[in-house]
Tab-separated table of C-alpha atoms in Angstrom:
chain	number	residue	atom	x	y	z
Y	1	MET	CA	112.277	9.425	194.542
Y	2	ILE	CA	113.478	12.534	192.992
Y	3	PRO	CA	110.318	13.948	190.956
Y	4	ARG	CA	111.315	14.246	187.068
Y	5	TYR	CA	110.442	17.660	186.711
Y	6	SER	CA	112.374	18.858	190.185
Y	7	ARG	CA	115.444	20.645	190.048
Y	8	PRO	CA	118.990	19.026	190.911
Y	9	GLU	CA	119.338	21.935	192.812
Y	10	MET	CA	116.203	21.212	194.640
Y	11	ALA	CA	117.226	17.225	195.681
Y	12	ARG	CA	120.504	18.810	196.980
Y	13	ILE	CA	118.577	20.673	199.813
Y	14	TRP	CA	117.686	17.795	200.312
Y	15	SER	CA	120.021	15.461	200.648
Y	16	GLU	CA	121.615	14.152	203.553
Y	17	GLN	CA	124.843	14.812	202.815
Y	18	ASN	CA	123.463	18.709	202.860
Y	19	ARG	CA	121.033	18.549	206.141
Y	20	PHE	CA	124.516	17.868	208.032
Y	21	GLN	CA	126.281	20.110	206.127
Y	22	ALA	CA	123.507	22.581	207.484
Y	23	TRP	CA	124.281	21.246	210.951
Y	24	LEU	CA	128.263	21.644	210.338
Y	25	ASP	CA	127.287	25.402	209.681
Y	26	VAL	CA	125.219	26.135	211.774
Y	27	GLU	CA	127.527	24.566	214.975
Y	28	ILE	CA	131.378	25.858	213.191
Y	29	ALA	CA	128.865	28.940	213.378
Y	30	ALA	CA	128.495	29.720	216.831
Y	31	THR	CA	131.761	28.376	217.442
Y	32	GLU	CA	133.868	31.255	215.917
Y	33	VAL	CA	130.834	33.785	217.497
Y	34	LEU	CA	132.126	31.900	220.950
Y	35	ALA	CA	135.935	32.792	219.851
Y	36	GLU	CA	135.564	36.196	219.315
Y	37	ARG	CA	133.787	36.434	222.437
Y	38	GLY	CA	136.453	34.487	223.682
Y	39	THR	CA	134.614	31.373	225.664
Y	40	VAL	CA	136.752	29.454	222.622
Y	41	PRO	CA	140.276	29.047	222.345
Y	42	ARG	CA	141.017	31.152	218.947
Y	43	GLU	CA	143.218	27.724	217.751
Y	44	ALA	CA	140.291	25.243	218.554
Y	45	LEU	CA	138.226	27.653	216.639
Y	46	ALA	CA	141.157	27.249	213.883
Y	47	ALA	CA	141.575	23.089	214.140
Y	48	ILE	CA	138.194	23.307	213.581
Y	49	LYS	CA	137.414	24.794	210.684
Y	50	GLU	CA	140.581	23.277	209.495
Y	51	ARG	CA	139.668	19.482	210.421
Y	52	ALA	CA	135.620	19.758	210.577
Y	53	ARG	CA	134.227	17.599	208.238
Y	54	PHE	CA	131.545	14.799	207.929
Y	55	ASP	CA	130.634	11.390	206.304
Y	56	VAL	CA	127.224	10.057	206.200
Y	57	ALA	CA	128.226	5.618	206.417
Y	58	ARG	CA	130.319	6.960	209.689
Y	59	ILE	CA	127.418	8.689	211.240
Y	60	ASP	CA	124.894	6.077	210.612
Y	61	ALA	CA	127.475	3.269	212.305
Y	62	ILE	CA	128.173	5.319	215.107
Y	63	GLU	CA	123.918	6.504	215.738
Y	64	LYS	CA	123.410	2.689	215.002
Y	65	GLU	CA	124.654	2.375	218.496
Y	66	VAL	CA	123.595	6.015	220.195
Y	67	GLN	CA	120.422	5.414	218.971
Y	68	HIS	CA	120.964	9.773	217.792
Y	69	ASP	CA	121.522	11.581	215.173
Y	70	VAL	CA	123.213	14.133	216.649
Y	71	ILE	CA	125.676	12.894	219.585
Y	72	ALA	CA	126.343	10.601	216.695
Y	73	PHE	CA	126.836	13.233	214.165
Y	74	VAL	CA	128.900	15.112	216.615
Y	75	SER	CA	130.957	12.251	217.962
Y	76	ASN	CA	132.647	11.641	214.052
Y	77	VAL	CA	132.650	14.906	213.270
Y	78	ALA	CA	134.925	15.299	216.817
Y	79	GLU	CA	137.044	12.160	215.298
Y	80	ASN	CA	138.210	14.763	212.415
Y	81	VAL	CA	138.470	17.609	214.525
Y	82	GLY	CA	141.093	15.702	216.845
Y	83	PRO	CA	141.006	17.346	220.433
Y	84	GLU	CA	139.693	20.298	219.982
Y	85	GLY	CA	136.375	18.556	218.727
Y	86	ARG	CA	136.154	19.565	222.216
Y	87	TRP	CA	135.062	22.271	221.845
Y	88	LEU	CA	132.120	21.612	219.178
Y	89	HIS	CA	128.763	21.879	219.926
Y	90	TYR	CA	129.882	24.171	222.909
Y	91	GLY	CA	127.076	24.708	225.030
Y	92	LEU	CA	123.766	24.066	222.683
Y	93	THR	CA	121.423	21.316	222.620
Y	94	SER	CA	120.660	19.004	219.754
Y	95	SER	CA	117.789	21.329	218.939
Y	96	ASP	CA	119.245	24.594	218.375
Y	97	VAL	CA	121.740	22.676	215.736
Y	98	VAL	CA	118.412	20.477	213.878
Y	99	ASP	CA	115.788	22.616	213.813
Y	100	THR	CA	118.357	26.281	212.804
Y	101	ALA	CA	119.541	24.395	209.756
Y	102	LEU	CA	116.191	23.038	209.069
Y	103	SER	CA	114.822	26.779	208.566
Y	104	VAL	CA	118.338	27.098	206.576
Y	105	LEU	CA	116.916	24.400	204.065
Y	106	MET	CA	113.208	25.661	204.610
Y	107	ARG	CA	114.342	28.735	203.326
Y	108	ASP	CA	116.202	27.484	200.576
Y	109	ALA	CA	114.086	25.606	198.844
Y	110	THR	CA	111.249	28.742	199.163
Y	111	ASP	CA	113.306	30.725	197.878
Y	112	LEU	CA	113.243	27.791	194.811
Y	113	ILE	CA	109.515	27.147	194.708
Y	114	LEU	CA	109.332	31.121	194.035
Y	115	ALA	CA	111.244	31.483	190.955
Y	116	ASP	CA	109.017	28.827	190.318
Y	117	VAL	CA	106.321	30.771	191.259
Y	118	ASP	CA	108.099	33.882	189.104
Y	119	ALA	CA	108.257	31.059	185.893
Y	120	LEU	CA	104.757	30.206	185.586
Y	121	MET	CA	103.435	33.737	186.367
Y	122	ALA	CA	105.856	34.966	183.148
Y	123	ALA	CA	104.567	32.293	181.122
Y	124	VAL	CA	100.605	32.791	182.304
Y	125	LYS	CA	100.986	36.175	181.574
Y	126	ALA	CA	102.427	35.954	177.804
Y	127	ARG	CA	99.805	32.865	176.959
Y	128	ALA	CA	96.370	35.657	178.526
Y	129	LEU	CA	98.023	38.192	176.616
Y	130	GLU	CA	98.992	36.083	173.534
Y	131	HIS	CA	94.126	34.958	174.256
Y	132	ARG	CA	93.128	38.508	175.523
Y	133	ARG	CA	90.632	38.539	172.861
Y	134	THR	CA	89.839	34.924	171.219
Y	135	PRO	CA	86.967	34.415	172.618
Y	136	MET	CA	85.322	31.008	174.341
Y	137	ILE	CA	82.356	30.023	176.438
Y	138	GLY	CA	82.741	30.595	180.011
Y	139	ARG	CA	80.877	28.002	181.436
Y	140	THR	CA	79.027	27.642	185.096
Y	141	HIS	CA	77.752	24.262	186.508
Y	142	GLY	CA	79.562	22.509	183.406
Y	143	VAL	CA	76.969	24.128	181.608
Y	144	HIS	CA	77.533	26.621	178.910
Y	145	ALA	CA	76.531	30.559	180.533
Y	146	GLU	CA	78.068	33.816	178.704
Y	147	PRO	CA	81.533	34.671	176.567
Y	148	MET	CA	83.802	35.255	178.007
Y	149	THR	CA	87.752	34.768	176.413
Y	150	PHE	CA	90.922	32.220	177.217
Y	151	GLY	CA	93.099	35.172	178.119
Y	152	LEU	CA	90.214	35.967	180.992
Y	153	LYS	CA	90.425	32.475	181.954
Y	154	LEU	CA	93.950	32.874	182.389
Y	155	ALA	CA	94.865	36.734	183.722
Y	156	ILE	CA	92.517	34.140	186.674
Y	157	TRP	CA	95.230	31.824	187.274
Y	158	TYR	CA	98.086	34.829	187.033
Y	159	SER	CA	96.145	37.504	189.448
Y	160	GLU	CA	95.637	33.850	192.288
Y	161	LEU	CA	99.307	32.541	191.618
Y	162	ALA	CA	100.004	36.080	192.610
Y	163	ARG	CA	97.858	35.784	196.197
Y	164	ASP	CA	99.568	32.326	196.156
Y	165	ARG	CA	104.050	33.853	196.186
Y	166	GLU	CA	102.497	37.492	198.745
Y	167	ARG	CA	102.193	34.029	201.205
Y	168	VAL	CA	105.247	31.899	200.054
Y	169	VAL	CA	106.635	35.305	201.231
Y	170	ARG	CA	104.983	35.513	204.005
Y	171	ALA	CA	105.596	32.195	204.942
Y	172	ARG	CA	108.916	31.872	204.044
Y	173	LYS	CA	110.470	34.979	206.594
Y	174	THR	CA	108.239	33.306	209.132
Y	175	ILE	CA	109.881	30.140	208.765
Y	176	ALA	CA	113.938	32.611	208.124
Y	177	VAL	CA	114.315	31.668	211.930
Y	178	GLY	CA	116.644	29.962	213.907
Y	179	LYS	CA	117.069	29.312	217.447
Y	180	LEU	CA	119.925	29.136	220.026
Y	181	SER	CA	118.339	28.954	223.547
Y	182	GLY	CA	119.147	26.180	225.305
Y	183	ALA	CA	117.135	22.892	226.410
Y	184	VAL	CA	114.271	25.205	227.630
Y	185	GLY	CA	114.823	28.228	225.779
Y	186	THR	CA	116.179	30.237	228.721
Y	187	PHE	CA	119.538	30.531	227.460
Y	188	SER	CA	121.164	28.997	230.022
Y	189	HIS	CA	124.081	28.068	228.877
Y	190	LEU	CA	124.932	30.967	226.193
Y	191	PRO	CA	123.447	34.637	226.376
Y	192	PRO	CA	120.776	35.626	223.497
Y	193	ALA	CA	123.664	37.828	221.861
Y	194	VAL	CA	125.083	34.324	220.982
Y	195	GLU	CA	122.128	33.383	219.378
Y	196	GLU	CA	120.997	36.319	217.500
Y	197	ALA	CA	125.296	37.191	216.495
Y	198	VAL	CA	125.053	33.002	214.909
Y	199	CYS	CA	121.834	33.844	213.373
Y	200	ALA	CA	123.053	37.182	211.753
Y	201	ARG	CA	125.547	34.870	210.262
Y	202	LEU	CA	123.194	31.788	208.805
Y	203	GLY	CA	121.180	34.358	207.368
Y	204	LEU	CA	117.990	33.537	209.583
Y	205	ALA	CA	115.999	36.319	212.287
Y	206	PRO	CA	116.655	34.760	215.452
Y	207	ALA	CA	112.887	33.444	217.191
Y	208	PRO	CA	111.811	36.542	219.985
Y	209	ILE	CA	111.234	32.767	221.574
Y	210	ALA	CA	111.732	29.436	222.130
Y	211	SER	CA	111.257	26.445	223.908
Y	212	GLN	CA	113.860	24.133	222.638
Y	213	VAL	CA	112.904	23.309	219.565
Y	214	LEU	CA	111.275	26.686	217.756
Y	215	GLN	CA	107.676	26.394	217.321
Y	216	ARG	CA	105.802	24.326	215.109
Y	217	ASP	CA	103.215	27.126	214.368
Y	218	ARG	CA	106.083	28.219	211.948
Y	219	HIS	CA	106.710	25.277	210.101
Y	220	ALA	CA	102.367	24.739	210.169
Y	221	GLU	CA	102.036	28.197	207.931
Y	222	LEU	CA	104.768	27.192	205.545
Y	223	MET	CA	103.275	23.848	204.083
Y	224	THR	CA	99.918	25.035	204.782
Y	225	THR	CA	101.030	27.885	201.932
Y	226	LEU	CA	102.407	24.656	199.704
Y	227	ALA	CA	99.309	23.117	199.804
Y	228	ILE	CA	97.409	26.351	199.210
Y	229	LEU	CA	99.693	26.595	196.334
Y	230	ALA	CA	100.008	23.040	195.081
Y	231	ALA	CA	95.529	23.437	194.639
Y	232	SER	CA	95.606	26.361	193.403
Y	233	LEU	CA	97.773	24.427	190.551
Y	234	GLU	CA	95.040	20.973	190.402
Y	235	THR	CA	93.206	24.094	189.600
Y	236	PHE	CA	94.699	25.248	186.459
Y	237	ALA	CA	95.813	21.496	185.594
Y	238	THR	CA	92.013	20.102	186.046
Y	239	GLU	CA	90.304	23.634	183.671
Y	240	VAL	CA	93.784	22.046	181.292
Y	241	ARG	CA	91.674	18.237	181.901
Y	242	ALA	CA	88.235	19.492	181.347
Y	243	LEU	CA	89.046	21.735	177.742
Y	244	GLN	CA	90.928	18.143	176.498
Y	245	LYS	CA	88.273	16.151	176.633
Y	246	THR	CA	86.821	15.116	173.075
Y	247	GLU	CA	83.447	16.865	173.296
Y	248	PHE	CA	85.281	19.849	174.356
Y	249	ARG	CA	88.768	19.936	172.334
Y	250	GLU	CA	90.071	23.621	173.494
Y	251	LEU	CA	93.049	22.826	175.201
Y	252	GLU	CA	95.337	20.536	174.544
Y	253	GLU	CA	98.962	20.008	176.628
Y	254	PRO	CA	101.500	19.468	174.790
Y	255	PHE	CA	101.545	15.720	173.757
Y	256	ARG	CA	105.504	15.738	171.788
Y	257	ALA	CA	107.551	13.293	168.919
Y	258	GLY	CA	107.223	9.675	169.850
Y	259	GLN	CA	105.832	10.448	172.883
Y	260	LYS	CA	102.131	7.930	172.963
Y	261	GLY	CA	99.334	7.392	175.025
Y	262	SER	CA	98.291	4.163	175.409
Y	263	SER	CA	99.848	0.722	175.055
Y	264	ALA	CA	96.256	-0.479	173.723
Y	265	MET	CA	94.277	2.650	171.652
Y	266	PRO	CA	97.100	4.086	169.378
Y	267	HIS	CA	94.232	7.327	168.874
Y	268	LYS	CA	94.796	8.077	173.044
Y	269	ARG	CA	96.079	12.043	174.420
Y	270	ASN	CA	96.407	12.057	177.242
Y	271	PRO	CA	96.203	14.666	179.924
Y	272	VAL	CA	98.841	13.095	181.679
Y	273	GLY	CA	100.977	15.810	182.568
Y	274	CYS	CA	98.271	17.716	183.577
Y	275	GLU	CA	96.494	14.518	185.998
Y	276	GLN	CA	100.009	13.981	187.300
Y	277	VAL	CA	100.209	17.641	188.730
Y	278	THR	CA	96.510	16.784	190.856
Y	279	GLY	CA	97.388	13.584	191.898
Y	280	LEU	CA	100.956	15.246	193.435
Y	281	ALA	CA	98.849	17.631	195.537
Y	282	ARG	CA	97.400	15.391	197.063
Y	283	LEU	CA	99.747	14.440	198.828
Y	284	VAL	CA	101.168	18.102	199.703
Y	285	ARG	CA	97.887	18.511	200.936
Y	286	ALA	CA	98.437	16.054	202.999
Y	287	ASN	CA	101.792	16.835	204.108
Y	288	ALA	CA	100.101	19.854	205.083
Y	289	LEU	CA	97.531	18.400	207.499
Y	290	ALA	CA	100.956	16.283	208.818
Y	291	ALA	CA	102.529	19.634	209.633
Y	292	LEU	CA	99.712	20.658	211.715
Y	293	GLU	CA	99.566	18.021	213.657
Y	294	ASN	CA	102.647	18.387	214.479
Y	295	VAL	CA	101.746	22.326	216.454
Y	296	ALA	CA	100.833	20.368	219.127
Y	297	LEU	CA	104.230	19.202	221.312
Y	298	TRP	CA	104.050	18.156	224.777
Y	299	HIS	CA	105.429	21.216	227.109
Y	300	GLN	CA	108.856	22.263	226.236
Y	301	ARG	CA	109.646	19.463	223.331
Y	302	ASP	CA	109.248	16.088	222.171
Y	303	ILE	CA	110.124	14.475	219.573
Y	304	SER	CA	106.221	13.021	217.731
Y	305	HIS	CA	106.764	15.676	215.510
Y	306	SER	CA	110.688	14.899	213.969
Y	307	SER	CA	110.674	11.784	212.315
Y	308	VAL	CA	107.238	13.296	210.508
Y	309	GLU	CA	109.396	16.204	209.423
Y	310	ARG	CA	112.092	14.252	207.955
Y	311	VAL	CA	109.421	13.418	205.739
Y	312	ILE	CA	107.103	15.655	204.581
Y	313	VAL	CA	109.060	17.874	204.154
Y	314	PRO	CA	111.557	17.403	201.959
Y	315	ASP	CA	108.357	15.621	199.880
Y	316	SER	CA	106.195	18.568	199.829
Y	317	PHE	CA	109.290	20.865	198.099
Y	318	LEU	CA	110.093	18.044	195.858
Y	319	ALA	CA	107.410	17.105	194.462
Y	320	LEU	CA	106.265	21.330	194.138
Y	321	ASP	CA	108.629	21.488	192.772
Y	322	HIS	CA	107.833	19.214	190.236
Y	323	MET	CA	104.345	20.508	189.397
Y	324	LEU	CA	105.268	24.670	189.248
Y	325	ARG	CA	108.271	23.298	186.473
Y	326	ARG	CA	106.280	20.424	184.508
Y	327	PHE	CA	102.647	23.010	184.907
Y	328	THR	CA	104.956	26.055	183.343
Y	329	ASP	CA	105.887	23.093	180.805
Y	330	ILE	CA	102.339	22.338	179.830
Y	331	VAL	CA	101.090	26.234	179.796
Y	332	ARG	CA	104.341	27.165	177.478
Y	333	GLY	CA	103.669	24.516	174.539
Y	334	MET	CA	99.215	24.311	175.144
Y	335	THR	CA	97.509	23.860	172.362
Y	336	VAL	CA	94.774	25.938	171.953
Y	337	ASN	CA	92.643	25.631	169.625
Y	338	ALA	CA	90.245	28.970	169.455
Y	339	GLU	CA	88.358	27.903	166.002
Y	340	ARG	CA	87.424	24.927	168.480
Y	341	MET	CA	86.614	27.829	171.058
Y	342	ARG	CA	84.363	29.083	168.644
Y	343	ARG	CA	82.637	26.722	167.575
Y	344	ASN	CA	81.803	26.031	170.741
Y	345	LEU	CA	80.588	28.642	171.780
Y	346	ASP	CA	77.810	29.242	168.960
Y	347	SER	CA	76.818	25.077	169.396
Y	348	SER	CA	74.074	26.768	170.869
Y	349	LYS	CA	72.381	28.519	168.512
Y	350	GLY	CA	72.489	31.713	170.819
Y	351	LEU	CA	70.978	30.313	173.891
Y	352	VAL	CA	74.462	31.219	175.545
Y	353	PHE	CA	73.664	35.865	174.964
Y	354	SER	CA	69.515	34.753	177.464
Y	355	GLY	CA	70.548	36.886	179.947
Y	356	GLN	CA	71.010	40.467	177.772
Y	357	LEU	CA	67.751	39.382	176.064
Y	358	LEU	CA	66.456	39.969	179.603
Y	359	LEU	CA	67.559	43.011	180.846
Y	360	GLU	CA	66.857	44.630	176.935
Y	361	LEU	CA	63.386	43.618	177.237
Y	362	THR	CA	62.931	45.074	180.771
Y	363	ALA	CA	65.051	47.828	179.861
Y	364	ARG	CA	61.764	48.710	177.125
Y	365	GLY	CA	59.794	48.362	179.798
Y	366	MET	CA	58.186	44.559	180.327
Y	367	SER	CA	58.197	43.918	183.353
Y	368	ARG	CA	60.553	41.663	184.675
Y	369	GLU	CA	58.744	38.254	185.574
Y	370	ASP	CA	57.673	38.604	181.804
Y	371	ALA	CA	60.672	38.933	180.381
Y	372	TYR	CA	62.043	36.465	181.789
Y	373	GLN	CA	58.955	34.066	180.575
Y	374	VAL	CA	58.792	34.525	177.736
Y	375	VAL	CA	63.459	34.027	177.841
Y	376	GLN	CA	62.780	31.233	179.931
Y	377	THR	CA	60.381	29.730	177.354
Y	378	HIS	CA	62.201	30.228	173.684
Y	379	ALA	CA	65.196	29.071	176.013
Y	380	MET	CA	63.611	25.590	177.386
Y	381	GLU	CA	61.759	24.763	173.679
Y	382	ALA	CA	65.538	25.511	171.774
Y	383	TRP	CA	67.763	23.272	175.236
Y	384	ARG	CA	65.158	20.293	173.883
Y	385	THR	CA	65.051	20.602	170.213
Y	386	GLU	CA	68.693	21.909	169.322
Y	387	GLY	CA	66.617	24.802	168.222
Y	388	ASP	CA	67.879	27.854	167.062
Y	389	PHE	CA	66.795	30.514	170.003
Y	390	ARG	CA	67.689	33.696	168.995
Y	391	ALA	CA	65.660	32.396	165.350
Y	392	ALA	CA	62.794	31.919	167.674
Y	393	VAL	CA	63.181	34.868	169.342
Y	394	ALA	CA	63.279	36.557	166.488
Y	395	ALA	CA	59.356	35.265	165.443
Y	396	ASP	CA	57.812	35.667	168.839
Y	397	PRO	CA	55.558	39.231	168.525
Y	398	ALA	CA	56.552	39.842	172.093
Y	399	VAL	CA	60.214	40.498	171.240
Y	400	ARG	CA	59.431	42.436	167.625
Y	401	ALA	CA	56.961	44.383	169.871
Y	402	ALA	CA	59.975	45.093	171.695
Y	403	VAL	CA	62.456	46.047	170.508
Y	404	SER	CA	63.590	46.318	167.305
Y	405	GLU	CA	65.587	44.511	165.084
Y	406	ALA	CA	69.006	46.366	164.966
Y	407	GLU	CA	68.398	46.326	168.471
Y	408	LEU	CA	68.039	42.262	168.718
Y	409	ALA	CA	71.652	42.218	166.773
Y	410	GLU	CA	72.596	44.245	169.343
Y	411	VAL	CA	71.678	42.236	171.320
Y	412	PHE	CA	73.229	38.267	170.136
Y	413	ARG	CA	76.430	41.337	168.947
Y	414	LEU	CA	79.424	39.139	170.774
Y	415	GLU	CA	81.461	42.070	170.940
Y	416	ARG	CA	79.801	44.085	173.546
Y	417	TYR	CA	80.833	41.017	176.658
Y	418	LEU	CA	84.223	41.719	175.498
Y	419	GLY	CA	84.190	45.609	176.151
Y	420	HIS	CA	85.762	45.374	178.865
Y	421	VAL	CA	88.174	42.697	178.332
Y	422	ASP	CA	91.087	45.318	178.354
Y	423	ASP	CA	90.001	47.353	181.877
Y	424	VAL	CA	90.486	43.782	183.763
Y	425	PHE	CA	93.737	43.478	182.449
Y	426	ARG	CA	94.944	46.650	182.992
Y	427	ARG	CA	93.588	45.144	186.358
Y	428	VAL	CA	95.575	42.136	186.947
Y	429	PHE	CA	98.968	43.520	184.410
Y	430	GLY	CA	99.343	46.350	184.858
Y	431	GLN	CA	99.248	49.643	182.557
Y	432	ASP	CA	101.605	48.363	180.309
Y	433	ALA	CA	98.793	45.538	179.763
């Protein structure tokens, strides 16, 4: 099943029709090069280019008899070409066609993923700039830590996506290679110059060396890269889910008119989009593991990888395309409840400023151990009673002896924690941020 948010172009890349078309593109490119070199007659090339076509149903029917998909494909194309069809697949082995074509498909699908990442980064940047100074509580271990801004949280997402994008670009280069070096990689029937020319026609680099197949560390690099990107999306989606809890209600993914959250509870507004992203990340990760298992093949080739790739490669690209596009929609449309963020920040009645108070007391001459004891004693009491931490420390003689009322007010000034937000934004987004 094609996920709803996955674009038609991605589905087209991984269709049966397009897979065979990619095979045919490799076959015709090879025939063109061989004709230029005088190996294939020019009239045969003209006939092949004019009449080469295939029918998926006919290929399936032939395959049922011969039990070999490439032979079935070549036979069907040759049927349509006529006598000149004997020059099709000349000097090639099956993996020359299949692996080179798969590289074309993976490269093209990766380009769509990169476009998706760019769209998501733009959406995240826009919301980050919008909420650069929207204060909220930062949490560690799920517990209130210190104040931050929602924009900083989004800037972290943006920076991680930038690294993801760099990884995808590197993996694209790794996979954008072809091979026409024959049954064991020795170029026994066609010289390396043919491989180079065919790859150039297809927009690929020739692999420096291959066996009968391209080595599957290439495919594993791309699949694990997709899995890391999926894990990033899962991280972001998990954060939205957590902040959408009723107790927090700081964020909420879009909930459109007519949408229903539960068949039994009409009040429900569930983070179903983020939960979907989280779930699909597990699928992409599992597929990456299968890709790693495909790296070790017997000798110059076996086909233990082939059946696996027919599932994991299209599924991962389709799932990730859906995840990226859906999460972009969530980022663009999510509700940011700045009021609730501030209320949650203030709910501990000053506890989250304990670190600054510790530093201030230490700077004013109190030993760190004594300062920690004073601050923690009041903090633990405030935790237990839900009391006012700021009022408690202000009434403590030891604190009052060390800091003035004005200095204590500065300790609890929120803006003091947010003074370097612009510096961080310039690091992440550049000087125009």
